[in-house]
Coordinates of C-alpha atoms in Angstrom, one line a residue:
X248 CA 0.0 0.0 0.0
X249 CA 1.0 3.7 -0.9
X250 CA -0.1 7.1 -0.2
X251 CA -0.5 9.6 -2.4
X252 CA 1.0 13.3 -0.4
X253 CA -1.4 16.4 -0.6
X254 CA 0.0 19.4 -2.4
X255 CA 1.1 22.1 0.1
X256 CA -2.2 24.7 0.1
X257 CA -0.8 28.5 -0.4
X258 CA -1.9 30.6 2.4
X259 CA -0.8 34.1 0.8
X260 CA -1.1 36.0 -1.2
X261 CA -4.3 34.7 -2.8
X262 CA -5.7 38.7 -2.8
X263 CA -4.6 41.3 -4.4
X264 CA -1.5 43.1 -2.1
X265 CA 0.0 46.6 -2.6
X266 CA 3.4 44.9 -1.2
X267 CA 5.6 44.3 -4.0
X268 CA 7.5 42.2 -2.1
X269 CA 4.9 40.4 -0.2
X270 CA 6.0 37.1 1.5
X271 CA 4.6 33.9 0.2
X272 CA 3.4 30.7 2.4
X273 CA 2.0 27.7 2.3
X274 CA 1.2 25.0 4.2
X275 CA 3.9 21.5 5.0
X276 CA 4.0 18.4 3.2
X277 CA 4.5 15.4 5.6
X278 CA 8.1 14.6 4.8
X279 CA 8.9 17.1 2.4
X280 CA 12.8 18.8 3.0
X281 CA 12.5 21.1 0.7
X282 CA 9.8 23.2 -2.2
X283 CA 9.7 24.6 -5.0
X284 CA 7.9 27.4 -6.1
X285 CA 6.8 28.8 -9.6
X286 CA 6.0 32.7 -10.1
X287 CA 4.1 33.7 -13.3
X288 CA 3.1 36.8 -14.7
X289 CA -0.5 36.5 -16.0
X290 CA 0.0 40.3 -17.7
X291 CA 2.8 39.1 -20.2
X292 CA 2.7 35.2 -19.6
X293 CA 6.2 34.9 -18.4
X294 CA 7.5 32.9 -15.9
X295 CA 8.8 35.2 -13.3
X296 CA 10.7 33.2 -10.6
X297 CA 10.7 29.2 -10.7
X298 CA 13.0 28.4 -7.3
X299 CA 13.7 24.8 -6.0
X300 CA 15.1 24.2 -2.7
X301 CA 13.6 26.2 -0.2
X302 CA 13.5 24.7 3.2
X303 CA 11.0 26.5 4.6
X304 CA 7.4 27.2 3.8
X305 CA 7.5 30.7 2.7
X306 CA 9.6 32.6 0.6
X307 CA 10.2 36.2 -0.8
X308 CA 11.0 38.0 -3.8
X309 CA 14.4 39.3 -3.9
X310 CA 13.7 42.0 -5.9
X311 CA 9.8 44.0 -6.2
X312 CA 7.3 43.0 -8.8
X313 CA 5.9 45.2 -11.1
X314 CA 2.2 45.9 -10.9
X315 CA -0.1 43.4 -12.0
X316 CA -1.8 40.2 -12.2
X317 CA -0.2 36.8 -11.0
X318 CA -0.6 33.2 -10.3
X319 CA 1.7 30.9 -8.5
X320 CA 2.1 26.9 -7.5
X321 CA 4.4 25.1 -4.7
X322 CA 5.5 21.0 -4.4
X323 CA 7.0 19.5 -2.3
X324 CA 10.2 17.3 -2.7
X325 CA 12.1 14.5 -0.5
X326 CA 15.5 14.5 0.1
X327 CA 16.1 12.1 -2.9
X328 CA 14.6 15.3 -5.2
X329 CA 11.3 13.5 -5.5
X330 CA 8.2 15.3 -5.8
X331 CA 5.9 14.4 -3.2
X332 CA 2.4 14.7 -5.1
X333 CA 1.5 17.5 -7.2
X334 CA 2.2 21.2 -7.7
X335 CA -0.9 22.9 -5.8
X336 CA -3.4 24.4 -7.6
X337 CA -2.2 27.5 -9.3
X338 CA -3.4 30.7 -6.8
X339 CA -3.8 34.3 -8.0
X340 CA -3.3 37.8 -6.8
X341 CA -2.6 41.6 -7.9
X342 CA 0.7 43.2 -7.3
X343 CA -1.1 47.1 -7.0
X344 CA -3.8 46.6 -4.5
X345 CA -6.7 46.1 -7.4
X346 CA -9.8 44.5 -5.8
X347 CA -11.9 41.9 -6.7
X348 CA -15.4 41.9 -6.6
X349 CA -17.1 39.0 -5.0
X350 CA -21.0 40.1 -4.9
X351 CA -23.7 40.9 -6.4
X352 CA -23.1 39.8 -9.9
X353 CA -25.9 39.2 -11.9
X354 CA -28.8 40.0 -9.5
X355 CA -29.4 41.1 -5.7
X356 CA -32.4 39.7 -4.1
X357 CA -32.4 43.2 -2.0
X358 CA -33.3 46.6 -2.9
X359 CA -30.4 47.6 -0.4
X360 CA -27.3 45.1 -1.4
X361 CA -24.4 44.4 0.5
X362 CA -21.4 44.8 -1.8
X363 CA -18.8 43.1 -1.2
X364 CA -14.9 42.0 -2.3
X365 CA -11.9 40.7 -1.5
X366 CA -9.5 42.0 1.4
X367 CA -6.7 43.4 -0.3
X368 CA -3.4 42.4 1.8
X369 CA -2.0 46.2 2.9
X370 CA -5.0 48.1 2.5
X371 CA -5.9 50.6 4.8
X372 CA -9.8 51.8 3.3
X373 CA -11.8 51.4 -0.1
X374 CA -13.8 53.5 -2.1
X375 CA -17.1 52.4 -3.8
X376 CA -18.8 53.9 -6.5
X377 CA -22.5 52.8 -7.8
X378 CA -24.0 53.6 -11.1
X379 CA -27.4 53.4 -12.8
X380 CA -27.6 51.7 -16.1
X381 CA -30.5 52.6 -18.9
X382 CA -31.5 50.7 -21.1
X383 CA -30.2 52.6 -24.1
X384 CA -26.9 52.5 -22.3
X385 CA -26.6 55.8 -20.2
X386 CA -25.7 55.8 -16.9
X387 CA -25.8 58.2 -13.7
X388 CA -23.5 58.1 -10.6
X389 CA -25.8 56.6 -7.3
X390 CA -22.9 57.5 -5.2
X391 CA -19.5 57.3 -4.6
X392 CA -17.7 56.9 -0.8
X393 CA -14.8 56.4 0.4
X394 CA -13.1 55.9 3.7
X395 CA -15.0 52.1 3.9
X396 CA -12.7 50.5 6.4
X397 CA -14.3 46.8 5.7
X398 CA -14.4 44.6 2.2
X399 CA -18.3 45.4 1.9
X400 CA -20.4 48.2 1.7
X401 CA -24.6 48.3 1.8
X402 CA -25.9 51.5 0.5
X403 CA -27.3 53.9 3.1
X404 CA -30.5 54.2 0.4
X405 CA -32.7 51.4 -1.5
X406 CA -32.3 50.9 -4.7
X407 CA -35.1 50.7 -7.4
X408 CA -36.4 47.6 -7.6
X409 CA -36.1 46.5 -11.5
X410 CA -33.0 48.3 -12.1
X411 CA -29.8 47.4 -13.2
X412 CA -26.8 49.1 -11.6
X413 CA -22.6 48.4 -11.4
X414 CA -20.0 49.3 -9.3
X415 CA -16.0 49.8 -8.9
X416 CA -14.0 49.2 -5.8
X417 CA -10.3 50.4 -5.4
X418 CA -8.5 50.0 -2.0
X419 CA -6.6 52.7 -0.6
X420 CA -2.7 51.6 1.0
X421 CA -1.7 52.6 4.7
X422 CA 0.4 55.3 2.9
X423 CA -2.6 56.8 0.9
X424 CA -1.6 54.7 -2.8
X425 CA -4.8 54.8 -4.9
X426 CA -5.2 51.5 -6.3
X427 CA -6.9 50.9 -10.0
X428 CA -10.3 50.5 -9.8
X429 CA -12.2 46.8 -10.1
X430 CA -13.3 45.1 -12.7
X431 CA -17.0 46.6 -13.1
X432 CA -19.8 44.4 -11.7
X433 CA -23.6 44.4 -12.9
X434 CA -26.2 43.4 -11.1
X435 CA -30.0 43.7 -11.4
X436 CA -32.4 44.2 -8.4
X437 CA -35.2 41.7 -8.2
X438 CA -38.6 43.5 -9.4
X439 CA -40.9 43.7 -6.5
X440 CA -43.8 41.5 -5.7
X441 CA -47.1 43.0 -6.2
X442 CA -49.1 42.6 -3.5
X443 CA -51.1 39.4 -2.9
X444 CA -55.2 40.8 -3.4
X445 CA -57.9 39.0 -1.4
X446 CA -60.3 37.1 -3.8
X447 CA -63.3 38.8 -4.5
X448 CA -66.4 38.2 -2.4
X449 CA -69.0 36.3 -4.0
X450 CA -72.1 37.7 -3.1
X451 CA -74.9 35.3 -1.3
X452 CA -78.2 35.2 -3.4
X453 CA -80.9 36.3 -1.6
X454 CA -84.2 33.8 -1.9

């Protein structure tokens, strides 16, 4: 009898971080002496960093990555330089602090919606902003605010049932960096119900 080992599971980053040096982690393999960890750029497609022999279960860039989207795996390998089951499954994060929205997408079962997204790693606040979308493609700012110390947001006012709204997030750093803003999401708020109406009354006949 064998067993097959687990891949290690990364622990960070899997957000978005405005740390361009941010530490990576991930969790042991049962006799594994050493990892190896792969680093690519999801902007250009490159591989980035691909380093073998770490004997711990974190590791840092030597020098800062440029802003931008990335994905990265980790194994685990014996002393003999065998891999001990499978590269994990590739994570992703932003080097810039760009959220990522998380909900509503699609539709909101609530006239007043929380919004939410991902923490981004260094982030001291976010700023939301909330449009209107017409039908012939027009839209109007519901509100935009800032200082939201949390990674959701439920607007102080209801929105109109029936409508079709989207909204931006961008995280603010501990040293006042502006983040880009989100990837837009759209959502539509569930059309009211009307009113349940009593059946009529059938009038008795009078013999």
């Amino acid at each position: 009898d064998f067993t097959i080992s687990p891949a290690p599971q990364p622990i960070a980053p899997v957000t978005a971080t405005f740390n361009t040096r941010q530490e990576f982690s991930w969790t042991p393999v049962l006799g594994a002496t050493s990892y190896q960890l792969k680093l690519r750029s999801e902007t250009t497609g490159n591989l980035v960093a691909d380093v073998s022999g770490i004997t711990a279960t974190r590791w840092t860039p030597p020098s800062p990555l440029s802003e931008g989207n990335y994905s990265w795996t980790v194994a685990g390998f014996t002393s003999a330089g065998n891999i001990l089951g499978t590269f994990s499954t590739r994570s992703f994060f932003y080097v810039g602090g760009r959220p990522t929205i998380t909900s509503p997408i699609g539709s909101a079962g609530s006239t007043r919606p929380v919004l939410r997204w991902q923490n981004v790693l260094g982030a001291a606040s976010y700023q939301v902003q909330l449009n209107r979308r017409f039908a012939d493609g027009s839209e109007t700012v519901v509100f935009n605010t800032s200082g939201i110390t949390t990674n959701s947001f439920t607007p102080v006012n209801p929105l109109v049932s029936g409508a079709t709204y989207r909204f931006w997030v961008r995280a603010v750093s501990s040293t006042g960096v502006l983040s880009i803003w989100s990837v837009p999401a759209t959502f539509t708020v569930a059309a009211a119900e009307a009113p349940a109406t009593a059946p009529a009354e059938i009038p008795s006949l009078q013999l």
